[in-house]
Amino acid sequence: MSEQQNFDVVVIGAGPAGYHAAIRAAQLGLKTACIDAALGKDGKPALGGTCLRVGCIPSKALLDSSRQFWNMGHLFGDHGISFKDARMDVGQMIGRKDKIVKQFTGGIAMLFKANKVATFYGFGTLHKGNVVKVKQHDGSEVELKGTNVVIAAGSDSIELPFAKFDGETIVDNAGALDFESVPKRLGVIGAGVIGLELGSVWKRLGAEVTILEALPDFLAAADAEVAKTAAKEFKKQGLDIKLGAKVSKAEVKGKGKSKEVHLTYTDKDGEQSIVVDRLLVAVGRKAASKNLLADGTGVKLDDRGRIEVDEHCHTGVDGVWAVGDCVRGPMLAHKGFEEGIAVAELIAGLPGHVNLDTVPWVIYTEPEIAWVGKTEQQLKDEGVPYKTGSFPFAAVGRAVAMGEPAGFVKVIAHEETDRVLGLHLVGVGVSELVHEGVLTMEFNGSADDLARICHAHPTLSEAIHDAAMAVDKRAIHKAN
Ligand code: FAD
Ligand code: NAD
């Protein structure tokens, strides 16, 4: 064991939450170290966490490749574009994705260097007195002491006891981002964000995709009308989503390339079975708190293994903070970004702050789904009086010109004050549009504010303008 090294801030984990905390702390003049245990596909250390290695960025790379391929077969004809024998080279597509991942994980290493963040590659364990012992990949150990320690350990896939990951036939997100060829039949357990995004990728490339979802409602967290519209579009695309399907068995049979997974599930009609070639299990993620805390640190875990923190991401132990997926709140990269920055600023004596009520959600399917704020159901449950205004993309010139008329925008405002309480969207480009809602809500704006803001024509954003006007039944481009 080498001598103890002292820092103002020691960050455990270099995912979105951790690298933001480390870089912002260093920018503020604090002597900062960041530790990360992850290795990339090439077996070398790779910073950036789940998001850059096996999450946000690689999934969007594959969503984009597969969307181009799908559009060739389903959209180009309308534009008068014809071609013969379009084929997808899966190896080329995966290679492109890997290159993007390498560019971004390497980018974090460069940013750490530029900001003088000391980087340690290995597994860190927090001990009493803000000491972090790091077991490095070469087997050596270093001891770091932080006046402050920021835990940003992230999350891991949840494994089902009867469907253990084998990295080949039964996989989690990492495996489904790396199939060598398009599976003929892909089974997915969980119609959540990963199931829909990665299910869409392989469906667009020709797989028969069956998604088994335990709950009776589709996308229960989203606005009910948004979920209904999205479900209709996914059905048209051929995604077979079975709701209320409780899987009890997943048996791998056969050998080599002819391995199959025999799935047994029960639904309202009793016991059912299907056979697939690959199975993606996407039933949620759990905080990566295993082996993270030595005895006696005083840091507490909640009943889901997440690190307990207050509204400022403080654990209650002097100088120990926690951010990102390993604490309460949505498991989203941008939520982690903001918490990482806020904690670094709080440590430096500045007023760091994160508003969990205005964290946007986006599902990058086709059509995209996005929202910020409350749904109608939540407001009903809370007894808050509200009014709504909706507008369909089918009446938006730009969307129709693009050949993307599916979906709509819904603005929810307080019945009396007109303050915007939620924005819900399904359609083309809504991953960008949702930020109009975030901005309006952050500035306590009203539906009338949104309606009186000049929106460029022809743009997709006009759907928000007309939806805001529809709140007071004065939309121009539809009957109110
Ligand atoms: P992570 O990104 O999980 O990073 C934690 C890091 O800490 C890891 O590198 C880990 O190796 C390291 N670590 C853990 N414990 C230790 C330890 N003891 N010592 C040293 N290092 C340690 N979110 C979005 O907002 N948009 C998306 O489009 C999106 N797409 C996704 C797609 C997929 C397939 C998946 C799986 C997730 C996606 N997410 C998306 C979620 C997003 O990836 C996470 O919310 C985000 O990565 C969490 O950031 P984090 O820093 O808290 O943790
Ligand atoms: P999820 O929570 O989004 O969805 C999991 C789904 O699996 C739920 O619908 C749940 O009811 C279902 N389920 C749970 N147990 C089941 C079982 N035994 N059988 C059948 N269905 C079951 O989780 P996920 O899709 O694994 O994604 C994890 C997290 O990663 C997301 O919640 C999100 O925070 C993050 N993520 C975000 C994005 C994005 O922002 N676009 C993309 C991917 C992942």
Coordinates of C-alpha atoms and ligand atoms in Angstrom, one line a residue:
M1 CA 0.0 0.0 0.0
S2 CA 1.4 3.4 -1.0
E3 CA 1.2 6.5 1.1
Q4 CA -2.2 8.2 1.5
Q5 CA -2.9 10.9 -1.0
N6 CA -5.0 13.9 0.0
F7 CA -7.6 15.7 -2.1
D8 CA -10.3 18.3 -1.6
V9 CA -12.7 16.1 -3.5
V10 CA -12.6 12.3 -4.3
V11 CA -15.3 11.1 -6.8
I12 CA -16.1 7.4 -7.0
G13 CA -17.4 6.7 -10.5
A14 CA -16.7 8.6 -13.8
G15 CA -20.2 8.2 -15.3
P16 CA -22.3 11.3 -16.2
A17 CA -22.8 12.2 -12.5
G18 CA -19.3 11.6 -11.5
Y19 CA -17.4 13.2 -14.4
H20 CA -19.6 16.3 -14.1
A21 CA -18.9 16.5 -10.3
A22 CA -15.1 16.0 -10.9
I23 CA -14.7 18.5 -13.7
R24 CA -16.8 21.2 -12.1
A25 CA -15.0 20.7 -8.8
A26 CA -11.6 21.1 -10.6
Q27 CA -12.9 24.2 -12.4
L28 CA -13.7 25.7 -9.0
G29 CA -10.1 25.2 -8.0
L30 CA -10.6 22.1 -5.8
K31 CA -7.9 19.4 -5.9
T32 CA -9.9 16.6 -7.4
A33 CA -9.5 12.8 -8.0
C34 CA -11.9 10.5 -9.8
I35 CA -11.9 6.7 -9.7
D36 CA -13.5 4.4 -12.2
A37 CA -13.5 0.6 -12.4
A38 CA -15.0 0.1 -15.9
L39 CA -13.2 -1.5 -18.8
G40 CA -14.3 -1.0 -22.5
K41 CA -14.8 -3.7 -25.1
D42 CA -11.1 -3.7 -25.8
G43 CA -10.3 -4.5 -22.1
K44 CA -8.9 -1.1 -21.5
P45 CA -10.2 1.4 -18.9
A46 CA -13.1 3.5 -20.3
L47 CA -14.5 6.5 -18.6
G48 CA -18.0 7.9 -19.0
G49 CA -20.0 5.2 -17.2
T50 CA -23.0 3.3 -18.5
C51 CA -24.1 6.3 -20.6
L52 CA -21.1 6.4 -22.8
R53 CA -20.1 2.7 -22.8
V54 CA -23.3 0.7 -23.0
G55 CA -26.2 3.2 -22.6
C56 CA -27.3 6.5 -24.0
I57 CA -24.8 7.0 -26.7
P58 CA -24.3 3.5 -28.2
S59 CA -28.1 2.9 -28.1
K60 CA -28.7 6.1 -30.0
A61 CA -26.0 5.2 -32.6
L62 CA -27.8 2.0 -33.3
L63 CA -31.2 3.7 -33.3
D64 CA -29.9 6.1 -35.9
S65 CA -28.4 3.4 -38.1
S66 CA -31.5 1.2 -37.9
R67 CA -33.8 4.2 -38.6
Q68 CA -31.9 5.0 -41.8
F69 CA -32.4 1.4 -42.9
W70 CA -36.1 1.3 -41.9
N71 CA -36.8 4.6 -43.7
M72 CA -35.3 3.3 -46.9
G73 CA -37.9 0.6 -46.9
H74 CA -40.8 2.5 -45.5
L75 CA -40.5 6.3 -46.2
F76 CA -38.2 6.8 -49.2
G77 CA -40.7 5.4 -51.7
D78 CA -43.1 8.3 -50.9
H79 CA -40.4 10.7 -51.8
G80 CA -39.9 9.0 -55.1
I81 CA -36.6 7.5 -54.1
S82 CA -36.1 3.9 -55.2
F83 CA -33.2 1.5 -54.8
K84 CA -32.5 -2.2 -55.2
D85 CA -31.2 -4.7 -52.7
A86 CA -30.7 -2.5 -49.6
R87 CA -28.8 -4.6 -47.0
M88 CA -27.5 -3.9 -43.5
D89 CA -24.0 -4.9 -42.7
V90 CA -24.4 -5.5 -38.9
G91 CA -20.6 -5.6 -38.3
Q92 CA -20.2 -2.2 -40.0
M93 CA -23.1 -0.8 -37.9
I94 CA -21.6 -2.1 -34.6
G95 CA -18.1 -0.9 -35.6
R96 CA -19.5 2.6 -36.2
K97 CA -21.1 2.5 -32.8
D98 CA -17.9 1.3 -31.1
K99 CA -16.0 4.1 -32.8
I100 CA -18.4 6.7 -31.4
V101 CA -18.1 5.1 -27.9
K102 CA -14.3 5.2 -28.1
Q103 CA -14.4 8.9 -29.2
F104 CA -16.6 9.9 -26.2
T105 CA -15.0 7.7 -23.5
G106 CA -11.6 9.0 -24.7
G107 CA -13.0 12.5 -24.6
I108 CA -13.6 12.2 -20.9
A109 CA -10.0 11.1 -20.3
M110 CA -8.9 14.2 -22.2
L111 CA -11.2 16.5 -20.3
F112 CA -9.9 15.1 -17.0
K113 CA -6.3 15.8 -18.1
A114 CA -7.2 19.3 -19.3
N115 CA -8.9 20.0 -15.9
K116 CA -6.1 18.3 -13.9
V117 CA -8.5 15.7 -12.4
A118 CA -6.2 12.9 -11.0
T119 CA -7.6 9.7 -12.5
F120 CA -7.4 6.3 -10.8
Y121 CA -8.5 3.2 -12.7
G122 CA -9.9 0.5 -10.3
F123 CA -12.5 -0.3 -7.7
G124 CA -13.0 2.2 -4.8
T125 CA -14.4 1.4 -1.4
L126 CA -15.3 4.1 1.0
H127 CA -14.0 3.6 4.6
K128 CA -14.6 5.6 7.8
G129 CA -13.1 9.1 7.8
N130 CA -13.6 9.8 4.1
V131 CA -10.8 7.4 3.1
V132 CA -11.3 5.7 -0.3
K133 CA -9.2 2.5 -0.9
V134 CA -8.8 1.8 -4.6
K135 CA -7.9 -1.7 -5.9
Q136 CA -6.3 -0.9 -9.2
H137 CA -6.5 -3.1 -12.3
D138 CA -2.8 -4.1 -11.8
G139 CA -3.6 -5.5 -8.4
S140 CA -2.0 -2.6 -6.4
E141 CA -3.9 -0.5 -3.9
V142 CA -3.9 3.2 -3.3
E143 CA -5.5 5.1 -0.5
L144 CA -7.1 8.5 -1.1
K145 CA -8.4 10.9 1.5
G146 CA -11.0 13.4 0.5
T147 CA -12.2 16.4 2.5
N148 CA -15.2 15.6 0.5
V149 CA -16.2 12.3 -1.2
V150 CA -18.8 12.2 -3.9
I151 CA -20.2 8.7 -4.6
A152 CA -21.4 8.4 -8.2
A153 CA -21.3 4.6 -8.5
G154 CA -24.3 4.4 -10.9
S155 CA -26.4 1.3 -11.5
D156 CA -26.4 -2.2 -12.9
S157 CA -29.0 -4.2 -14.8
I158 CA -31.4 -6.2 -12.7
E159 CA -31.1 -10.0 -13.4
L160 CA -34.1 -12.3 -13.2
P161 CA -33.3 -15.5 -11.2
F162 CA -34.7 -17.7 -13.9
A163 CA -33.1 -15.9 -16.8
K164 CA -29.4 -15.4 -15.9
F165 CA -27.3 -13.3 -18.3
D166 CA -24.9 -15.4 -20.3
G167 CA -23.7 -12.6 -22.6
E168 CA -24.8 -14.4 -25.7
T169 CA -28.3 -15.9 -25.7
I170 CA -29.8 -14.2 -22.6
V171 CA -28.4 -10.6 -22.5
D172 CA -28.8 -7.2 -20.9
N173 CA -28.4 -3.9 -22.7
A174 CA -24.7 -4.4 -23.2
G175 CA -25.3 -7.7 -25.0
A176 CA -28.2 -6.4 -27.1
L177 CA -25.9 -3.5 -28.3
D178 CA -23.5 -6.1 -29.7
F179 CA -25.4 -8.9 -31.5
E180 CA -23.2 -10.1 -34.4
S181 CA -26.2 -10.6 -36.6
V182 CA -29.9 -9.8 -36.6
P183 CA -31.6 -12.4 -34.5
K184 CA -34.5 -14.0 -36.3
R185 CA -36.7 -14.0 -33.2
L186 CA -35.9 -11.6 -30.4
G187 CA -37.7 -11.9 -27.1
V188 CA -37.6 -8.9 -24.6
I189 CA -38.7 -9.0 -21.0
G190 CA -39.9 -5.5 -20.0
A191 CA -41.7 -2.9 -22.2
G192 CA -39.8 -0.1 -20.5
V193 CA -37.3 2.4 -22.0
I194 CA -34.6 -0.1 -22.9
G195 CA -37.0 -2.8 -24.2
L196 CA -38.7 -0.3 -26.5
E197 CA -35.5 1.4 -27.8
L198 CA -33.4 -1.8 -28.3
G199 CA -36.5 -3.8 -29.4
S200 CA -37.0 -1.1 -32.1
V201 CA -33.4 -1.3 -33.3
W202 CA -33.6 -5.0 -34.0
K203 CA -37.2 -4.9 -35.3
R204 CA -36.2 -2.2 -37.9
L205 CA -33.4 -4.5 -39.1
G206 CA -35.7 -7.4 -39.6
A207 CA -36.0 -9.4 -36.3
E208 CA -39.4 -10.6 -35.1
V209 CA -39.6 -8.9 -31.8
T210 CA -41.9 -10.0 -28.9
I211 CA -42.0 -7.9 -25.8
L212 CA -43.4 -9.4 -22.6
E213 CA -44.5 -6.8 -20.0
A214 CA -45.7 -7.8 -16.6
L215 CA -47.9 -4.8 -16.0
P216 CA -51.4 -4.5 -17.6
D217 CA -50.8 -0.9 -18.7
F218 CA -48.4 0.2 -21.4
L219 CA -45.8 2.9 -20.3
A220 CA -47.6 3.6 -17.1
A221 CA -45.3 6.6 -16.3
A222 CA -46.3 8.5 -19.5
D223 CA -49.5 10.4 -20.2
A224 CA -52.2 7.8 -21.0
E225 CA -53.0 9.3 -24.4
V226 CA -49.3 9.5 -25.4
A227 CA -48.9 5.9 -24.4
K228 CA -52.0 4.9 -26.4
T229 CA -50.8 6.7 -29.6
A230 CA -47.3 5.3 -29.2
A231 CA -48.6 1.7 -28.7
K232 CA -50.7 2.1 -31.9
E233 CA -47.6 3.2 -33.9
F234 CA -45.4 0.4 -32.5
K235 CA -48.1 -2.1 -33.5
K236 CA -48.1 -0.7 -37.0
Q237 CA -44.3 -1.3 -37.1
G238 CA -44.8 -4.9 -36.1
L239 CA -43.5 -4.7 -32.5
D240 CA -45.5 -7.4 -30.7
I241 CA -46.1 -6.1 -27.1
K242 CA -47.9 -8.4 -24.8
L243 CA -49.1 -6.8 -21.6
G244 CA -49.9 -8.5 -18.3
A245 CA -47.5 -11.2 -19.3
K246 CA -45.6 -12.7 -16.3
V247 CA -42.6 -14.7 -17.3
S248 CA -41.8 -17.7 -15.1
K249 CA -39.2 -19.7 -17.1
A250 CA -36.5 -19.1 -19.7
E251 CA -34.8 -22.3 -20.7
V252 CA -31.8 -22.3 -23.2
K253 CA -32.0 -25.3 -25.5
G254 CA -29.7 -26.4 -28.3
K255 CA -26.0 -25.7 -29.0
G256 CA -23.8 -23.1 -30.7
K257 CA -25.6 -21.0 -33.3
S258 CA -28.8 -22.9 -33.0
K259 CA -29.4 -22.1 -29.3
E260 CA -33.0 -21.0 -28.5
V261 CA -34.7 -19.7 -25.4
H262 CA -38.0 -21.3 -24.5
L263 CA -40.1 -18.8 -22.5
T264 CA -43.1 -19.6 -20.4
Y265 CA -45.4 -16.9 -19.2
T266 CA -48.9 -16.4 -17.9
D267 CA -51.4 -13.8 -19.0
K268 CA -55.1 -13.4 -18.7
D269 CA -55.7 -16.5 -20.9
G270 CA -53.4 -18.7 -18.7
E271 CA -50.0 -20.3 -19.4
Q272 CA -48.4 -19.5 -22.7
S273 CA -45.0 -20.2 -24.3
I274 CA -42.8 -18.8 -27.1
V275 CA -39.5 -19.7 -28.5
V276 CA -36.9 -17.0 -29.4
D277 CA -33.3 -17.0 -30.6
R278 CA -32.1 -14.2 -28.3
L279 CA -33.6 -12.8 -25.1
L280 CA -33.1 -9.3 -23.8
V281 CA -33.9 -8.8 -20.2
A282 CA -34.7 -5.2 -19.5
V283 CA -36.7 -5.1 -16.2
G284 CA -35.0 -2.1 -14.7
R285 CA -31.7 -1.2 -13.0
K286 CA -30.4 -1.3 -9.4
A287 CA -28.0 1.0 -7.6
A288 CA -24.4 -0.2 -7.8
S289 CA -23.8 -0.2 -4.1
K290 CA -22.3 -3.7 -3.7
N291 CA -18.9 -3.7 -1.9
L292 CA -18.9 0.1 -2.1
L293 CA -19.1 0.9 1.6
A294 CA -16.8 -0.6 4.3
D295 CA -18.3 -1.1 7.8
G296 CA -18.7 2.0 9.9
T297 CA -18.9 4.7 7.3
G298 CA -22.3 5.8 8.6
V299 CA -23.6 6.1 5.0
K300 CA -27.1 4.5 4.8
L301 CA -28.8 2.5 2.0
D302 CA -32.6 2.5 1.5
D303 CA -34.7 -0.6 0.9
R304 CA -33.7 -0.6 -2.8
G305 CA -30.0 -0.5 -2.1
R306 CA -29.7 3.2 -3.1
I307 CA -27.6 5.6 -1.1
E308 CA -29.8 7.8 1.2
V309 CA -29.4 11.5 0.5
D310 CA -31.2 14.7 1.3
E311 CA -32.4 17.2 -1.3
H312 CA -28.8 18.5 -1.6
C313 CA -27.4 15.0 -2.3
H314 CA -25.8 15.0 1.1
T315 CA -25.6 11.6 2.9
G316 CA -25.7 13.0 6.4
V317 CA -22.1 12.0 7.0
D318 CA -19.7 14.9 7.1
G319 CA -18.3 15.5 3.6
V320 CA -19.9 12.6 2.0
W321 CA -22.3 13.2 -1.0
A322 CA -23.9 10.9 -3.5
V323 CA -25.3 11.6 -7.0
G324 CA -26.8 10.0 -10.1
D325 CA -28.3 6.6 -10.5
C326 CA -27.1 5.4 -7.1
V327 CA -29.6 7.7 -5.3
R328 CA -33.3 8.5 -5.5
G329 CA -34.9 10.1 -8.5
P330 CA -35.0 9.2 -12.2
M331 CA -32.1 7.1 -13.5
L332 CA -31.2 9.5 -16.3
A333 CA -27.9 10.8 -17.4
H334 CA -28.9 14.5 -17.4
K335 CA -30.3 14.2 -13.9
G336 CA -26.9 12.9 -12.9
F337 CA -25.1 15.8 -14.8
E338 CA -27.1 18.4 -12.8
E339 CA -26.5 16.6 -9.4
G340 CA -22.8 16.3 -10.1
I341 CA -22.5 20.0 -10.9
A342 CA -24.7 21.0 -7.9
V343 CA -22.7 19.0 -5.4
A344 CA -19.4 20.4 -6.7
E345 CA -20.8 23.9 -6.3
L346 CA -22.1 23.2 -2.8
I347 CA -18.7 21.9 -1.8
A348 CA -17.2 25.1 -3.1
G349 CA -19.6 27.2 -1.1
L350 CA -21.9 28.1 -4.0
P351 CA -25.7 27.7 -4.2
G352 CA -25.9 24.4 -6.1
H353 CA -29.4 23.2 -6.8
V354 CA -31.4 20.6 -8.9
N355 CA -35.1 20.7 -9.5
L356 CA -36.3 17.1 -9.9
D357 CA -39.7 18.4 -11.0
T358 CA -38.4 19.7 -14.3
V359 CA -36.2 16.7 -15.4
P360 CA -37.4 15.8 -18.9
W361 CA -37.9 12.2 -20.0
V362 CA -37.3 11.1 -23.6
I363 CA -37.8 7.7 -25.2
Y364 CA -36.0 7.6 -28.6
T365 CA -38.4 5.3 -30.5
E366 CA -40.2 6.2 -33.7
P367 CA -42.2 8.2 -32.9
E368 CA -40.2 9.7 -30.1
I369 CA -42.0 10.1 -26.7
A370 CA -41.1 12.9 -24.3
W371 CA -42.5 14.7 -21.3
V372 CA -41.8 17.0 -18.4
G373 CA -43.9 17.7 -15.3
K374 CA -47.1 16.1 -14.2
T375 CA -49.5 13.8 -16.1
E376 CA -53.2 14.3 -16.0
Q377 CA -53.5 11.2 -13.8
Q378 CA -51.0 12.6 -11.3
L379 CA -52.8 15.9 -11.1
K380 CA -56.2 14.1 -10.6
D381 CA -54.7 12.0 -7.8
E382 CA -53.3 15.2 -6.2
G383 CA -56.6 17.0 -6.6
V384 CA -55.0 19.9 -8.6
P385 CA -57.4 21.6 -11.0
Y386 CA -56.1 21.7 -14.5
K387 CA -56.9 22.4 -18.2
T388 CA -55.3 21.0 -21.3
G389 CA -54.7 21.9 -24.9
S390 CA -53.6 19.4 -27.6
F391 CA -52.4 19.7 -31.1
P392 CA -51.7 16.9 -33.7
F393 CA -48.6 16.8 -35.8
A394 CA -50.9 15.8 -38.7
A395 CA -51.9 19.5 -38.8
V396 CA -48.3 20.8 -38.7
G397 CA -47.0 21.7 -42.1
R398 CA -43.4 20.8 -41.4
A399 CA -44.3 17.3 -40.0
V400 CA -46.5 16.5 -42.9
A401 CA -43.8 17.7 -45.4
M402 CA -41.4 15.4 -43.6
G403 CA -43.8 12.5 -44.0
E404 CA -44.0 12.2 -40.2
P405 CA -47.6 13.1 -39.2
A406 CA -48.0 10.7 -36.3
G407 CA -48.5 12.0 -32.7
F408 CA -49.4 15.2 -30.9
V409 CA -48.5 17.7 -28.2
K410 CA -50.4 18.3 -25.0
V411 CA -49.9 21.3 -22.7
I412 CA -51.3 21.0 -19.2
A413 CA -51.9 24.2 -17.2
H414 CA -53.3 25.0 -13.8
E415 CA -57.0 25.7 -14.2
E416 CA -56.9 29.0 -12.3
T417 CA -53.3 30.4 -12.6
D418 CA -52.6 29.1 -16.2
R419 CA -49.1 28.0 -14.9
V420 CA -47.7 25.2 -17.1
L421 CA -47.7 22.0 -15.1
G422 CA -46.7 19.5 -17.8
L423 CA -45.9 19.1 -21.5
H424 CA -46.4 15.7 -23.1
L425 CA -45.4 14.8 -26.6
V426 CA -45.3 11.9 -29.0
G427 CA -44.0 12.4 -32.5
V428 CA -41.1 13.4 -34.7
G429 CA -38.3 15.4 -33.0
V430 CA -40.0 15.7 -29.7
S431 CA -36.7 15.0 -27.9
E432 CA -35.8 18.5 -28.7
L433 CA -39.2 20.1 -28.4
V434 CA -39.8 19.0 -24.8
H435 CA -37.3 21.7 -23.6
E436 CA -39.8 24.4 -24.3
G437 CA -41.8 22.9 -21.5
V438 CA -38.7 22.6 -19.2
L439 CA -37.9 26.3 -19.8
T440 CA -41.5 27.5 -19.3
M441 CA -41.8 25.5 -16.1
E442 CA -38.4 26.7 -14.8
F443 CA -39.5 30.3 -15.3
N444 CA -43.0 29.6 -13.8
G445 CA -44.5 30.5 -17.2
S446 CA -48.1 30.1 -18.2
A447 CA -49.8 28.5 -21.2
D448 CA -50.5 32.0 -22.4
D449 CA -46.8 32.9 -22.3
L450 CA -46.1 29.9 -24.6
A451 CA -49.0 30.9 -26.8
R452 CA -47.7 34.5 -27.2
I453 CA -44.1 33.5 -28.0
C454 CA -43.4 33.8 -31.8
H455 CA -42.5 30.3 -33.2
A456 CA -40.8 30.0 -36.6
H457 CA -42.9 28.7 -39.5
P458 CA -42.7 26.0 -40.7
T459 CA -41.2 24.2 -37.7
L460 CA -42.3 21.3 -35.5
S461 CA -42.4 23.7 -32.6
E462 CA -45.6 25.2 -34.0
A463 CA -47.4 22.1 -32.5
I464 CA -46.5 23.5 -29.0
H465 CA -47.7 27.0 -30.0
D466 CA -51.1 25.8 -31.2
A467 CA -51.4 23.3 -28.2
A468 CA -50.8 26.2 -25.8
M469 CA -53.4 28.3 -27.6
A470 CA -55.8 25.3 -27.5
V471 CA -55.6 25.5 -23.7
D472 CA -57.9 28.5 -24.0
K473 CA -59.7 27.2 -27.0
R474 CA -58.1 29.6 -29.5
A475 CA -55.9 27.3 -31.6
I476 CA -55.8 28.6 -35.1
H477 CA -55.2 25.5 -37.1
K478 CA -57.8 23.2 -35.6
A479 CA -61.4 23.4 -34.5
N480 CA -61.5 24.1 -30.7
Ligands
FAD1 P1 -23.1 5.2 -14.4 O1 -23.2 5.8 -15.8 O2 -23.6 3.9 -14.2 O3 -21.6 5.4 -14.0 C1 -21.1 4.9 -12.8 C2 -19.6 4.5 -13.0 O4 -19.0 4.3 -11.8 C3 -19.4 3.3 -13.9 O5 -18.4 3.6 -14.9 C4 -18.9 2.3 -12.9 O6 -17.9 1.4 -13.5 C5 -18.2 3.1 -11.9 N1 -18.2 2.5 -10.5 C6 -19.2 2.0 -9.9 N2 -18.8 1.6 -8.6 C7 -17.5 1.9 -8.6 C8 -16.5 1.7 -7.5 N3 -16.9 1.2 -6.4 N4 -15.3 2.1 -7.8 C9 -14.9 2.7 -9.0 N5 -15.8 2.8 -10.0 C10 -17.1 2.5 -9.8 N6 -30.2 8.1 -19.8 C11 -30.6 9.2 -20.5 O7 -30.7 10.3 -19.9 N7 -30.8 9.2 -21.8 C12 -30.7 8.1 -22.6 O8 -30.9 8.1 -23.8 C13 -30.3 6.9 -21.9 N8 -30.2 5.7 -22.6 C14 -29.8 4.6 -21.9 C15 -29.7 3.4 -22.6 C16 -29.4 2.2 -22.0 C17 -29.3 1.0 -22.8 C18 -29.1 2.2 -20.6 C19 -28.6 1.0 -19.9 C20 -29.2 3.4 -19.9 C21 -29.6 4.6 -20.5 N9 -29.7 5.8 -19.8 C22 -30.1 6.9 -20.5 C23 -29.5 5.9 -18.4 C24 -28.1 6.5 -18.1 O9 -27.1 5.7 -18.8 C25 -27.8 6.5 -16.6 O10 -28.8 7.2 -16.0 C26 -26.5 7.2 -16.4 O11 -25.4 6.6 -17.0 C27 -26.2 7.3 -14.9 O12 -25.1 8.0 -14.6 P2 -24.2 7.7 -13.3 O13 -23.0 8.6 -13.4 O14 -25.1 7.9 -12.1 O15 -23.8 6.2 -13.3
NAD2 P1 -37.8 0.5 -17.0 O1 -38.1 0.7 -15.6 O2 -37.9 1.6 -18.0 O3 -38.7 -0.7 -17.6 C1 -38.7 -2.0 -17.1 C2 -40.1 -2.6 -17.4 O4 -40.0 -3.9 -17.1 C3 -41.3 -2.0 -16.7 O5 -42.3 -1.7 -17.6 C4 -41.6 -3.1 -15.7 O6 -43.0 -3.1 -15.5 C5 -41.2 -4.3 -16.5 N1 -40.9 -5.5 -15.7 C6 -40.3 -5.6 -14.5 N2 -40.2 -6.8 -14.1 C7 -40.7 -7.6 -15.1 C8 -40.9 -9.0 -15.2 N3 -40.5 -9.9 -14.3 N4 -41.5 -9.4 -16.3 C9 -42.0 -8.6 -17.3 N5 -41.8 -7.2 -17.2 C10 -41.2 -6.8 -16.1 O7 -36.3 -0.2 -17.1 P2 -35.3 -0.5 -18.3 O8 -36.0 -0.4 -19.5 O9 -34.5 -1.7 -17.9 O10 -34.4 0.8 -18.2 C11 -33.7 1.1 -16.9 C12 -33.6 2.6 -16.8 O11 -32.5 3.0 -17.7 C13 -34.8 3.3 -17.2 O12 -35.7 3.4 -16.2 C14 -34.2 4.7 -17.4 O13 -34.1 5.4 -16.2 C15 -32.9 4.4 -18.0 N6 -32.9 4.5 -19.5 C16 -33.3 5.7 -20.0 C17 -33.3 5.8 -21.4 C18 -33.7 7.1 -22.0 O14 -33.7 8.1 -21.2 N7 -34.1 7.2 -23.2 C19 -33.1 4.7 -22.2 C20 -32.8 3.5 -21.7 C21 -32.7 3.4 -20.3

